Coordinates of C-alpha atoms in Angstrom, one line a residue:
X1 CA -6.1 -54.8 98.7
X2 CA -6.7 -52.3 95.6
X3 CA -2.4 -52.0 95.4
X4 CA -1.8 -56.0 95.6
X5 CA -4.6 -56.5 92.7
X6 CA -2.9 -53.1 90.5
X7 CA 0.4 -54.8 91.3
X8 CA -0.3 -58.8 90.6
X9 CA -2.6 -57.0 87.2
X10 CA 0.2 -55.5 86.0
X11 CA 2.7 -58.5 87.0
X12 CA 0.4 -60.4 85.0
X13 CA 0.5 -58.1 82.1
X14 CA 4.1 -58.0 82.0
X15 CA 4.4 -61.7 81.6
X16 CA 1.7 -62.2 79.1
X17 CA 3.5 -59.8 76.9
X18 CA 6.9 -60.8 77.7
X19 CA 6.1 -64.8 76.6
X20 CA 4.2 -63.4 73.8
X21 CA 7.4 -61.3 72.4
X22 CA 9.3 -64.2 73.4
X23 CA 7.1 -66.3 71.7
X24 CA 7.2 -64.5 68.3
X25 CA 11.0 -64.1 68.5
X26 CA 11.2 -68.0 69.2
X27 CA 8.8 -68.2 65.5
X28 CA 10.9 -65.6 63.9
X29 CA 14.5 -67.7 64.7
X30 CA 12.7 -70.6 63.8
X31 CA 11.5 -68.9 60.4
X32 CA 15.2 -67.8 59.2
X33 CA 16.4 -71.3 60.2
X34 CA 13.9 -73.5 57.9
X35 CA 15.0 -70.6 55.6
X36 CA 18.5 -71.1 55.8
X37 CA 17.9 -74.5 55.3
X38 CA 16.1 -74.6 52.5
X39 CA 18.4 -72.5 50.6
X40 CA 21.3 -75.0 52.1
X41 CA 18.9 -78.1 50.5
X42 CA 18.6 -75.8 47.5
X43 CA 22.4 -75.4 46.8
X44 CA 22.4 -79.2 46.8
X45 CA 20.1 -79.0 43.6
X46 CA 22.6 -76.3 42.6
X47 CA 19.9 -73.3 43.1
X48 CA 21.4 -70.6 44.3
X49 CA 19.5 -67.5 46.1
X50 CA 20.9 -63.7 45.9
X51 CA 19.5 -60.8 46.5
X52 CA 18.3 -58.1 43.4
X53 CA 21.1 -55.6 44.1
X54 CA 24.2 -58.2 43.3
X55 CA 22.3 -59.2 39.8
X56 CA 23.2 -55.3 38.8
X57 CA 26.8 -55.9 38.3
X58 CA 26.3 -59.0 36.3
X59 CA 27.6 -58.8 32.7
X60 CA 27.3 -62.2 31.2
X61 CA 23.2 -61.6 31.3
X62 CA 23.3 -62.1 27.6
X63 CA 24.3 -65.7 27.9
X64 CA 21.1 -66.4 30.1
X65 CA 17.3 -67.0 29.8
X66 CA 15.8 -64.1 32.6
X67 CA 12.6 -65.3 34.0
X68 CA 10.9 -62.9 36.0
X69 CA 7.7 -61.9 37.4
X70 CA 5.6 -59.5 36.0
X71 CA 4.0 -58.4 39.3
X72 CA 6.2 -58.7 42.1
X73 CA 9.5 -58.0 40.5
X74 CA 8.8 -55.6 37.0
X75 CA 5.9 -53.6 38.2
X76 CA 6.8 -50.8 41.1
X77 CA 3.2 -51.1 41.8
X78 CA 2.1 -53.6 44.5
X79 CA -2.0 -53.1 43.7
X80 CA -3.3 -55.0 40.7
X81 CA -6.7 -53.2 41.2
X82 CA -5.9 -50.3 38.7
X83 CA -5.4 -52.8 36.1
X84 CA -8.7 -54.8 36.6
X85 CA -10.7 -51.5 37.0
X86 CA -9.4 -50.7 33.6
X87 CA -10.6 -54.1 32.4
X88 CA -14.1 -53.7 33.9
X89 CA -14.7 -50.1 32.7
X90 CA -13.9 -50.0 29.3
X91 CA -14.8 -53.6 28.9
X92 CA -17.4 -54.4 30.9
X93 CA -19.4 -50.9 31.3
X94 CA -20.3 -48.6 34.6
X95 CA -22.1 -51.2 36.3
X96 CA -18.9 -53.5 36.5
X97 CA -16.9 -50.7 37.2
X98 CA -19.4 -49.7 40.5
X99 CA -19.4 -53.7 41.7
X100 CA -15.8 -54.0 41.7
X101 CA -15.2 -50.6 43.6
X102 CA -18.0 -50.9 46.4
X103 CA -16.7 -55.0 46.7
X104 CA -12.8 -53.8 47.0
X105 CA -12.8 -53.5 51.0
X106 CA -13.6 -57.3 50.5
X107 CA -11.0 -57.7 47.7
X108 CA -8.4 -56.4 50.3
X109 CA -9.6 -59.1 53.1
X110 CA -9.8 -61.7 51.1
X111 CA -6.1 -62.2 50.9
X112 CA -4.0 -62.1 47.6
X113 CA -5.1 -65.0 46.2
X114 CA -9.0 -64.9 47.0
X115 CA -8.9 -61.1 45.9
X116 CA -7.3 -61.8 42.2
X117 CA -10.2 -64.8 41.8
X118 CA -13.0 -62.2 42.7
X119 CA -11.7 -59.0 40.5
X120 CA -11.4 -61.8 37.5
X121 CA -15.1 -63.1 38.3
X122 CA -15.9 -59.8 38.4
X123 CA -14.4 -58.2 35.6
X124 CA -14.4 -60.9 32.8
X125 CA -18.0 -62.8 34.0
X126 CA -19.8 -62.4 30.3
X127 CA -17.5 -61.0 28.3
X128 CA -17.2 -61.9 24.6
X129 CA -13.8 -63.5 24.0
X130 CA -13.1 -63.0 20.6
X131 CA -14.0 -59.1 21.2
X132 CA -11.9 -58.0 24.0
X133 CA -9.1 -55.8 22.9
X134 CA -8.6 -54.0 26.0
X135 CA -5.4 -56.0 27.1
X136 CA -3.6 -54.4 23.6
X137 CA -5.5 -50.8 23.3
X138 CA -5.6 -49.5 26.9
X139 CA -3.7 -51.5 29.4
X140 CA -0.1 -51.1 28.4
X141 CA -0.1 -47.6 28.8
X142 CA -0.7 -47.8 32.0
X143 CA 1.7 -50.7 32.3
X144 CA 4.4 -49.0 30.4
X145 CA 3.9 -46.1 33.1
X146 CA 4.6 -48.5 36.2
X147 CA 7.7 -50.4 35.2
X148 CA 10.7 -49.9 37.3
X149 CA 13.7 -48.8 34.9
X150 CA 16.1 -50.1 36.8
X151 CA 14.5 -54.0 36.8
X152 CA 14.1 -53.2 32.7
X153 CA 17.6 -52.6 32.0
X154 CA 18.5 -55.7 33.5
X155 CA 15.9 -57.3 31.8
X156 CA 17.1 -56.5 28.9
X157 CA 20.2 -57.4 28.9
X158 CA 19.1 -61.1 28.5
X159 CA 19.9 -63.3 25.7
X160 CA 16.1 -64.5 25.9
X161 CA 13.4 -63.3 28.2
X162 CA 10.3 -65.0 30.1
X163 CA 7.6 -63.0 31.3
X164 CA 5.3 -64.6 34.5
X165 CA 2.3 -63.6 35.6
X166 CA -0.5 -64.5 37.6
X167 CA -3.1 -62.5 35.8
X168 CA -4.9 -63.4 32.7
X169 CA -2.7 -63.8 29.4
X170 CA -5.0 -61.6 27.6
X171 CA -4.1 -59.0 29.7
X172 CA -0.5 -58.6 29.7
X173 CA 0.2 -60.8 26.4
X174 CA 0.3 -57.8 24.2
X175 CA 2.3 -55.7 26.7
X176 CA 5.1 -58.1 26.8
X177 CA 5.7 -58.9 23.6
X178 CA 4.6 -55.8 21.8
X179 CA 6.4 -53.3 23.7
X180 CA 8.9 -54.6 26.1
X181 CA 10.2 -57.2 23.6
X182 CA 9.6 -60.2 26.2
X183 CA 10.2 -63.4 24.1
X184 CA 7.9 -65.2 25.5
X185 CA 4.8 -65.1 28.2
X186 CA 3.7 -67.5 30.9
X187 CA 0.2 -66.9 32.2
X188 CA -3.3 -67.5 33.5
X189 CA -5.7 -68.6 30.9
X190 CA -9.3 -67.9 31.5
X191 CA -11.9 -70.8 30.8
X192 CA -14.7 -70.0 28.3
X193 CA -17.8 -71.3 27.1
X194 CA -19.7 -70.8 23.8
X195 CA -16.9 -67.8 23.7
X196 CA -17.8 -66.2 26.4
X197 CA -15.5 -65.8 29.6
X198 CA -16.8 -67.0 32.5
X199 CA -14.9 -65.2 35.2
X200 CA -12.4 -68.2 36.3
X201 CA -8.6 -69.3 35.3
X202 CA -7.1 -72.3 35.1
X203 CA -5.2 -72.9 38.7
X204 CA -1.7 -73.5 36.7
X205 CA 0.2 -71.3 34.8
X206 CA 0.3 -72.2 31.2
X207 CA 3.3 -73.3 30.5
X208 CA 4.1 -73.1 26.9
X209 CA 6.7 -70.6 27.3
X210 CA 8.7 -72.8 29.7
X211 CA 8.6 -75.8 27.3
X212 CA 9.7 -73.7 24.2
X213 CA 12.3 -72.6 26.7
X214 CA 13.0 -76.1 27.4
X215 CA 13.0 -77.6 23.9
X216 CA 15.9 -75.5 22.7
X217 CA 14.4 -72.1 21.4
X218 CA 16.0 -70.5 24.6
X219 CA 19.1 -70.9 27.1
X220 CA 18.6 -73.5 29.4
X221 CA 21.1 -71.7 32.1
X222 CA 17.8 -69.5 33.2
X223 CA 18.1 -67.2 36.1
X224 CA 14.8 -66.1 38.2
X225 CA 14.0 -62.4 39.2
X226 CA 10.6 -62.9 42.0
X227 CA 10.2 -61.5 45.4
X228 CA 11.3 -63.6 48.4
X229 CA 8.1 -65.3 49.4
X230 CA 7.1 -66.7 45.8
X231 CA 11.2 -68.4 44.8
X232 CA 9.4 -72.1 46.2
X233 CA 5.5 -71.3 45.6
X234 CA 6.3 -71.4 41.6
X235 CA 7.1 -74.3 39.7
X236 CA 8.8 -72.4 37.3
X237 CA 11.4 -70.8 38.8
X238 CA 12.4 -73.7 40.5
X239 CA 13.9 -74.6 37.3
X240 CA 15.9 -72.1 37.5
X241 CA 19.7 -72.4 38.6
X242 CA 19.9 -68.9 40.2
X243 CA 17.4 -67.0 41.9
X244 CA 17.4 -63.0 42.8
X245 CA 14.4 -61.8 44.9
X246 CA 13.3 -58.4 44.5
X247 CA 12.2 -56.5 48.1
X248 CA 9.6 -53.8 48.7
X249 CA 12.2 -51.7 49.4
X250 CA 14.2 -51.7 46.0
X251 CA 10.4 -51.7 43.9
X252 CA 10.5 -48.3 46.4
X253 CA 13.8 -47.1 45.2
X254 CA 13.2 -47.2 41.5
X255 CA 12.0 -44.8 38.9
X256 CA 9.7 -45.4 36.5
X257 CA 10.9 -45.9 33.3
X258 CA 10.9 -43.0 31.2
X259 CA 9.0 -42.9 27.4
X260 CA 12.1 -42.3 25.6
X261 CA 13.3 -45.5 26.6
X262 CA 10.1 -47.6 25.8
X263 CA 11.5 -50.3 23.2
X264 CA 8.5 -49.6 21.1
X265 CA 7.1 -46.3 21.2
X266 CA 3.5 -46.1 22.6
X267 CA 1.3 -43.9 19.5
X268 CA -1.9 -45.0 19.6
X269 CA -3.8 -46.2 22.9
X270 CA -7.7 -46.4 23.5
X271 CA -10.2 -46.2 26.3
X272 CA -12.2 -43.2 28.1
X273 CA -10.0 -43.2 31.7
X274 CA -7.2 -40.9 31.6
X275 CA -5.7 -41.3 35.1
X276 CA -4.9 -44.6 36.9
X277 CA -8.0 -45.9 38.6
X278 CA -6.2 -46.8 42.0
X279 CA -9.6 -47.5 44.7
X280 CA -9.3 -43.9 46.0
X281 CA -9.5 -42.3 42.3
X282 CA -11.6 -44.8 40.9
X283 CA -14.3 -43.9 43.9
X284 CA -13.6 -40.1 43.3
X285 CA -14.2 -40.5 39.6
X286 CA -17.7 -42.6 39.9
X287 CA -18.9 -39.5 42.0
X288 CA -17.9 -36.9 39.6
X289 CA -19.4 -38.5 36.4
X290 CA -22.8 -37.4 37.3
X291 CA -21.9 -34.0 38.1
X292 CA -19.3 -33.8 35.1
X293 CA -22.4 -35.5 32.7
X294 CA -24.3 -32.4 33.5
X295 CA -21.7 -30.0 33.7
X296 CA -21.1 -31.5 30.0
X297 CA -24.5 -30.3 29.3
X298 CA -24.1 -26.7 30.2
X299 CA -21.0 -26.1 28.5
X300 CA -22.2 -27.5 25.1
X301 CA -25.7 -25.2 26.0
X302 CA -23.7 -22.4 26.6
X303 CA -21.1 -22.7 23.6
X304 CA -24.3 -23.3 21.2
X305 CA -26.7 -20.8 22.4
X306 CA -24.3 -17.2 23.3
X307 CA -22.2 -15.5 21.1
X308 CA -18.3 -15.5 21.7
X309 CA -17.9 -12.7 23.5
X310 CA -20.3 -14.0 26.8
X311 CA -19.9 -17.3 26.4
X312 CA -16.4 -17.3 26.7
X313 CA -16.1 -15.6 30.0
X314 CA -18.6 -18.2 30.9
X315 CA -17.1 -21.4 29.8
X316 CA -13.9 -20.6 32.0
X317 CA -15.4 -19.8 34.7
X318 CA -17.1 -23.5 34.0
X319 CA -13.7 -24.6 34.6
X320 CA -12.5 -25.0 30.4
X321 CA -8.9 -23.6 30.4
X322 CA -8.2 -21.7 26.4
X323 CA -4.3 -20.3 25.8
X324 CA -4.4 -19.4 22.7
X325 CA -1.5 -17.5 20.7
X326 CA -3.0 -15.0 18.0
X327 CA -1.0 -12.9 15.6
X328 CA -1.5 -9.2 14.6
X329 CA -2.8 -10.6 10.7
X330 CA -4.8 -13.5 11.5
X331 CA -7.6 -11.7 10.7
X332 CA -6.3 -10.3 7.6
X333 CA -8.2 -11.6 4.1
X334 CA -7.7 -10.9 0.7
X335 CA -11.0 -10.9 -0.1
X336 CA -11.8 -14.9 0.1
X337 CA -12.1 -17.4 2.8
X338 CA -8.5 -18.2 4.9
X339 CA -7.9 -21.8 5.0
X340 CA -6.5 -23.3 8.9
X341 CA -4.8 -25.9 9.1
X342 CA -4.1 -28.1 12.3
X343 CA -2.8 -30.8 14.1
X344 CA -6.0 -33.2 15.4
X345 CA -6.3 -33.4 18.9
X346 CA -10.3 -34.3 19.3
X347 CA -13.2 -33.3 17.3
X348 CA -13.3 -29.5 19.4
X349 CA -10.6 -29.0 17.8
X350 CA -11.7 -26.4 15.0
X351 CA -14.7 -24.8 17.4
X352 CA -11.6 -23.7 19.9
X353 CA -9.7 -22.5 16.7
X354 CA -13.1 -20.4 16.1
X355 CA -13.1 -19.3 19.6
X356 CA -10.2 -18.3 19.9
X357 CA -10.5 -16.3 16.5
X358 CA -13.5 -15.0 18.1
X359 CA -15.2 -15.8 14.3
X360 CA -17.6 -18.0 13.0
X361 CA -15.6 -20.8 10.5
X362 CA -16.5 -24.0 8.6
X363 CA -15.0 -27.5 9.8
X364 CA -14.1 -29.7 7.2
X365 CA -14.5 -33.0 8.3
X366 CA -13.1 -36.4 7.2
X367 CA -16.4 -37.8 8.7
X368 CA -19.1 -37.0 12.2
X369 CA -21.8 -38.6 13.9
X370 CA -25.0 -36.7 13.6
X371 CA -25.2 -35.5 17.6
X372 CA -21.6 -34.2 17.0
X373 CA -23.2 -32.1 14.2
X374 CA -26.3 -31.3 15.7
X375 CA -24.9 -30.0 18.9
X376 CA -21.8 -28.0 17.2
X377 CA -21.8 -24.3 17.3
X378 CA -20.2 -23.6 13.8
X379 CA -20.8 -25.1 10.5
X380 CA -19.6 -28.5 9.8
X381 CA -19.3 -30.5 6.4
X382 CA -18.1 -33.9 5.4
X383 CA -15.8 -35.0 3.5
X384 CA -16.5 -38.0 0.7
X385 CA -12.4 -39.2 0.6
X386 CA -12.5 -38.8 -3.6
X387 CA -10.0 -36.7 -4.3
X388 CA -12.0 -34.6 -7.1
X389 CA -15.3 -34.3 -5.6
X390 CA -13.9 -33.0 -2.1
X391 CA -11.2 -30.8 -3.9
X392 CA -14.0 -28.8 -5.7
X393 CA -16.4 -28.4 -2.2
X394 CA -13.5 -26.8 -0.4
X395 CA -12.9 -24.6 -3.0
X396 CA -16.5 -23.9 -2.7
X397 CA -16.4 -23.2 0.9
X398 CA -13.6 -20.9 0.8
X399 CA -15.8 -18.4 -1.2
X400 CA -18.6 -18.4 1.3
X401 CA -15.4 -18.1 4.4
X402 CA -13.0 -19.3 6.5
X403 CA -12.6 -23.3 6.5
X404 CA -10.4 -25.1 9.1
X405 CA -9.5 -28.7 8.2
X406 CA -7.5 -31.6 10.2
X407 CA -5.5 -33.5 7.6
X408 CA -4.5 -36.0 9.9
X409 CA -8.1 -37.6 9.4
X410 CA -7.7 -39.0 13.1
X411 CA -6.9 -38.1 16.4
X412 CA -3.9 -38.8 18.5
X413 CA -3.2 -38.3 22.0
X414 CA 0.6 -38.7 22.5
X415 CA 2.9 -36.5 21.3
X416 CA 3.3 -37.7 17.7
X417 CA 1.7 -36.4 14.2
X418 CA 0.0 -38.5 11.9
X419 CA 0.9 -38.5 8.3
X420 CA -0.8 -35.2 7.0
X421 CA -3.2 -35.5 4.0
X422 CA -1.5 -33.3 0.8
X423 CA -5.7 -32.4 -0.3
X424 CA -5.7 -28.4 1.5
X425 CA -2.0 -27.7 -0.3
X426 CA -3.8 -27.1 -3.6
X427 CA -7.1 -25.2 -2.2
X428 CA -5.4 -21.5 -1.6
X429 CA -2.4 -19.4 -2.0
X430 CA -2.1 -18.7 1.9
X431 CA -2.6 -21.4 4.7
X432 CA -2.3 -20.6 8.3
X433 CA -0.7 -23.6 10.5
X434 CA -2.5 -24.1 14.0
X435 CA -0.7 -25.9 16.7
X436 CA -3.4 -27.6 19.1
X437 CA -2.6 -29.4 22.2
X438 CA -5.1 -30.7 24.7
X439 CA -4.8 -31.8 28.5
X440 CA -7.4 -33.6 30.5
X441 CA -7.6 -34.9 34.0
X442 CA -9.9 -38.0 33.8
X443 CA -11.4 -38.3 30.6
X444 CA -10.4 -38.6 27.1
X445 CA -12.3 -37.3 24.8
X446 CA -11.6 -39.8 21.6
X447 CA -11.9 -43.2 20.8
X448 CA -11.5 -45.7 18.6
X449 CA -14.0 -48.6 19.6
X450 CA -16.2 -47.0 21.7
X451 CA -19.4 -44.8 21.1
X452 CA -17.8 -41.9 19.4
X453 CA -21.4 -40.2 19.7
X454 CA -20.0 -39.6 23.4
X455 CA -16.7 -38.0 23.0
X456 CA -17.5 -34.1 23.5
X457 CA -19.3 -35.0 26.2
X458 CA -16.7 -36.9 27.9
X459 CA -14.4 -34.4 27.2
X460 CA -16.7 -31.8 28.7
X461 CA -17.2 -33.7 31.6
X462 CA -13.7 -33.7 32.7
X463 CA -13.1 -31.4 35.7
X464 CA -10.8 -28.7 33.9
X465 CA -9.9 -29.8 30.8
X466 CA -7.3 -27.4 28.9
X467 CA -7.0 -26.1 25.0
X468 CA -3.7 -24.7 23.9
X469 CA -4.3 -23.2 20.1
X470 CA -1.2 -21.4 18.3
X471 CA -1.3 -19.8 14.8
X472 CA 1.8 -20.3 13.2
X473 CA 3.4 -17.8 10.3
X474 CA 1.4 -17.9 7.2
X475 CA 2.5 -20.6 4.4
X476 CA 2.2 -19.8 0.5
X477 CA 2.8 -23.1 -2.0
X478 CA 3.6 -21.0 -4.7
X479 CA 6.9 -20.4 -2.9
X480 CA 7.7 -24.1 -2.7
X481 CA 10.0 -25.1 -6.0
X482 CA 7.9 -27.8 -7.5
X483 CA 10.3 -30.7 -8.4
X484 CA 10.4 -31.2 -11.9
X485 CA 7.4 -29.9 -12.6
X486 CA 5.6 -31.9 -10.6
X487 CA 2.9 -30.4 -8.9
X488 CA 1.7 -33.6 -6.7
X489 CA 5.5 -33.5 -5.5
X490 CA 5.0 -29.6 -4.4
X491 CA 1.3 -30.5 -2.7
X492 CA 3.7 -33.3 -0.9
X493 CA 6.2 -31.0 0.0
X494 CA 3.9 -28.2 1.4
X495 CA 1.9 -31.1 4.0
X496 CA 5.3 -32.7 5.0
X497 CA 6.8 -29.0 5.5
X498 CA 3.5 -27.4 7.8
X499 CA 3.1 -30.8 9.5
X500 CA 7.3 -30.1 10.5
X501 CA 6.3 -26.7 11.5
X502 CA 3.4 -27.8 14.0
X503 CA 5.5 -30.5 15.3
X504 CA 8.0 -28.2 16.5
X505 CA 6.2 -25.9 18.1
X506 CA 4.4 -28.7 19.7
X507 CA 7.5 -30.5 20.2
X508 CA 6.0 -33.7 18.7
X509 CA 7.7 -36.3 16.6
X510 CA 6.3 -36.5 12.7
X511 CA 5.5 -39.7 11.7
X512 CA 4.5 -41.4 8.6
X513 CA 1.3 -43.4 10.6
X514 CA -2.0 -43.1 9.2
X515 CA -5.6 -43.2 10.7
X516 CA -6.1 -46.8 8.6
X517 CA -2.8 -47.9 11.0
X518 CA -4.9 -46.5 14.1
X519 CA -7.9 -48.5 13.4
X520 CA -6.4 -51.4 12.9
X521 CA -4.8 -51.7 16.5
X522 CA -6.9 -50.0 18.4
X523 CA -10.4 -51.8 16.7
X524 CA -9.4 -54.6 14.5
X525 CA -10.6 -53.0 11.6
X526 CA -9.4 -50.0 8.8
X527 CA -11.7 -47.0 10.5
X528 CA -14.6 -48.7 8.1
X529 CA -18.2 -49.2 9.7
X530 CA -21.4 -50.9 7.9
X531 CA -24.0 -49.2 7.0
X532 CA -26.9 -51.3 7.3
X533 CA -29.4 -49.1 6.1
X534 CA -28.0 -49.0 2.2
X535 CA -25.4 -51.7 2.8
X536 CA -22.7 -49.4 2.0
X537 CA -19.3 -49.2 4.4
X538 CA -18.4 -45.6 5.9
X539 CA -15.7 -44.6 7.4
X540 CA -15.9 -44.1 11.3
X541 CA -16.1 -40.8 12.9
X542 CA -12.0 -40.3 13.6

């Protein structure tokens, strides 16, 4: 009796599964048939479909409108949660950040559509419109770093170019336009009230671009670049004639695209997260920033209260990396106070010069908040930006000892040098050029709009974050010719020629950028903050 019941059980068994694969092929033939015909009703309305790999050989692209899609066909990445954790971190503070990361196992369920609603509720829910600068100071980085450069090279080979996207303009407007070149941008526009964002978009695209696309300020022989499933889901590539869907498996081939290629070159970007927060990261990083706050806390105890010698050894065993490159002579003096001159990486900058001197020095600053001077371990002063006054004080400070000064006046993190200030050329006969580089793991430690009170800490809290400080040969001005006589031209000279010399040890690129062209991206504003106390502006911290 037990062998007839195993033996009709697994009879049974077999057919179940044996209708149910029959079943699924049946759907499956079904599928590619209603496929094929569409495309065959398609071709009627003179649409044609191709795969991505035939639209590589094309050479007339220049004679075309390309409309593609920002997400499934330009991005390698098939997550948008990175982008929206970026968004609800620097934007919306830690709270949003925690919501969004303890919700995301929902996110995922909720399917692709449900789960972009949600992360925009989330994210955007009370946010001050007219304030939100995160979609042009810290997403394209992290943009720029997941386009496929294959997809770009075709892109930009069109005569005009459409961006669409299914997330909020404000977030990829500035990405598009600014550094890929994208003529024009199709996207979601979030609904406000009063100004305020109220965590929902409109349910069609707008389509502005489309009709300037339409009313003659672009080719009207457009071709479509989407992946398979979304050719018929979007009304506007079913204007176009030809469409090429882009696979999983080409996003997979790619590379990324490299820097050198960026159309514009990405200087100056904002925000506190230095990795991409993907779900796995972004929970990893939420865990640490307790830890890493109080880690922050015994590094800047340690660096303030032991001399060099025992905190050092202390600090790295913290987990602080210092390479530092220090000639026979640095220490050499002729009597008066050596002047140091570097590249500005954060506002640590001149206490890892003075560590790695193993001396005391004075940091000249172009401006500090008062817990950055409170809690620093060597002597700091301001500078009041006139010319005469601060000319005099740093000729003061040289006779009570060594001074380090950062004429860029601001930091940058990429590899690129600001325009150097020609104030320090005139202070002494010899000036030592420092090369300073910085590397962190999860935080920055600078910013632009954010509470600049909190940037050694940030920094601190990082996991391992890494100094590299070189002195470079000594420089005298009296050796520079001065051009007809004209000593401003020499002071000129002598910044343009040390700022040279740092940037190719660095291997940076000079530029002529100053911190006024920083702040006005990256804040909306010339580095200038009101003082309400006497009603008089000063300059931020950076």
């Amino acid at each position: 009796m037990a062998k007839v019941f195993r033996a009709y059980f697994l009879k049974s068994l077999f057919i179940f599964w044996y209708r149910f694969l029959l079943r699924q092929l049946k759907n499956l033939i079904v599928f590619h048939r209603t496929i094929s015909n569409t495309f065959a009703n398609t071709t009627q309305s003179q649409i044609k479909y191709q795969k991505f790999s035939s639209l590589l050989n094309r050479s007339d692209l220049n004679d075309h409108t390309l409309i593609f899609d920002v997400e499934n066909a330009l991005l390698k990445s098939t997550s948008l949660f990175p982008y929206f954790m970026l968004v609800a971190f620097e934007a919306g503070g830690l709270f949003r950040a925690i919501v969004l990361v303890l919700l995301y196992p929902l996110i995922f369920l909720s399917g692709e559509k449900m789960g972009l609603n949600i992360m925009v509720m989330i994210c955007f829910f009370g946010l001050k419109a007219k304030d939100f600068r995160i979609g042009r100071s810290v997403l394209p980085k992290f943009f720029l770093e997941d386009v496929g450069s294959e997809i770009f090279e075709v892109i930009n080979q069109g005569g005009k170019k459409v961006g669409v996207s299914n997330l909020p303009r404000v977030m990829v407007e500035s990405f598009l336009k600014e550094y890929l070149k994208i003529d024009f941008v199709a996207g979601r526009e979030l609904k406000m009230v009063c100004g305020y964002y109220v965590g929902l978009m409109d349910e069609t695209k707008n389509l502005h671009a489309l009709k300037q696309v339409h009313e003659g300020k672009g080719s009207l022989d457009m071709i479509g670049i989407t992946r398979f499933n979304n050719i018929h889901d979007d009304e506007i590539f079913s204007s176009c004639k030809e469409v090429y869907a882009v696979s999983q498996g080409d996003k997979r081939s790619w590379k990324k695209l490299a820097t050198k290629k960026y159309p514009k070159s990405l200087i100056f970007h904002d925000g506190r997260l230095a990795l991409t927060p993907t779900p796995l990261k972004s929970l990893a990083m939420l865990m640490w920033l307790p830890y890493g706050i109080i880690l922050s806390v015994i590094r800047i105890t340690l660096a303030f209260t032991l001399p060099f010698k025992i905190s050092t050894p202390l600090l790295t065993f913290s987990g602080l990396r210092l390479t530092s490159s220090i000639p026979e002579n640095a220490h050499k003096s002729n009597g008066h106070g050596h002047l140091y001159v570097c590249n500005h990486r954060t506002l640590l900058d001149p206490l890892y010069i003075s560590f790695s001197l193993h001396k005391k020095l004075i940091a000249v600053t172009y401006s500090l908040s008062k817990m950055s001077e409170i809690i620093a371990p060597i002597k700091t002063v301001r500078l009041s930006r006139n010319r005469d006054i601060d000319a005099k004080m740093m000729k003061t400070l040289l006779q009570q000892g060594d001074v380090v000064v950062c004429p860029e006046g601001t930091t940058c993190r990429e590899p690129y040098l600001l325009r150097f200030s020609s104030l320090f050329s005139e202070m002494c006969d010899e000036i030592t050029p420092v090369a300073v580089d910085t590397h962190v793991s999860m935080f920055y430690g600078t910013t632009a709009s954010g509470l600049k009170a909190l940037d050694p800490v940030f920094f601190l809290a990082d996991p391992f974050p890494a100094y590299t400080v070189e002195l470079l040969t000594q420089v005298r001005p009296s050796q520079f010719p001065r051009v007809s006589e004209n000593a401003e031209e020499c002071r000129f000279e002598v910044a343009n020629h040390i700022q040279a010399e740092i940037g190719n040890t660095l291997g940076f690129e000079c530029t002529k950028l100053t911190r006024k062209d920083k702040y006005l991206m990256l804040a909306g504003n010339e580095g200038v903050v009101f003082n309400r106390r006497n009603s008089i502006p000063r300059n931020s911290q950076q």
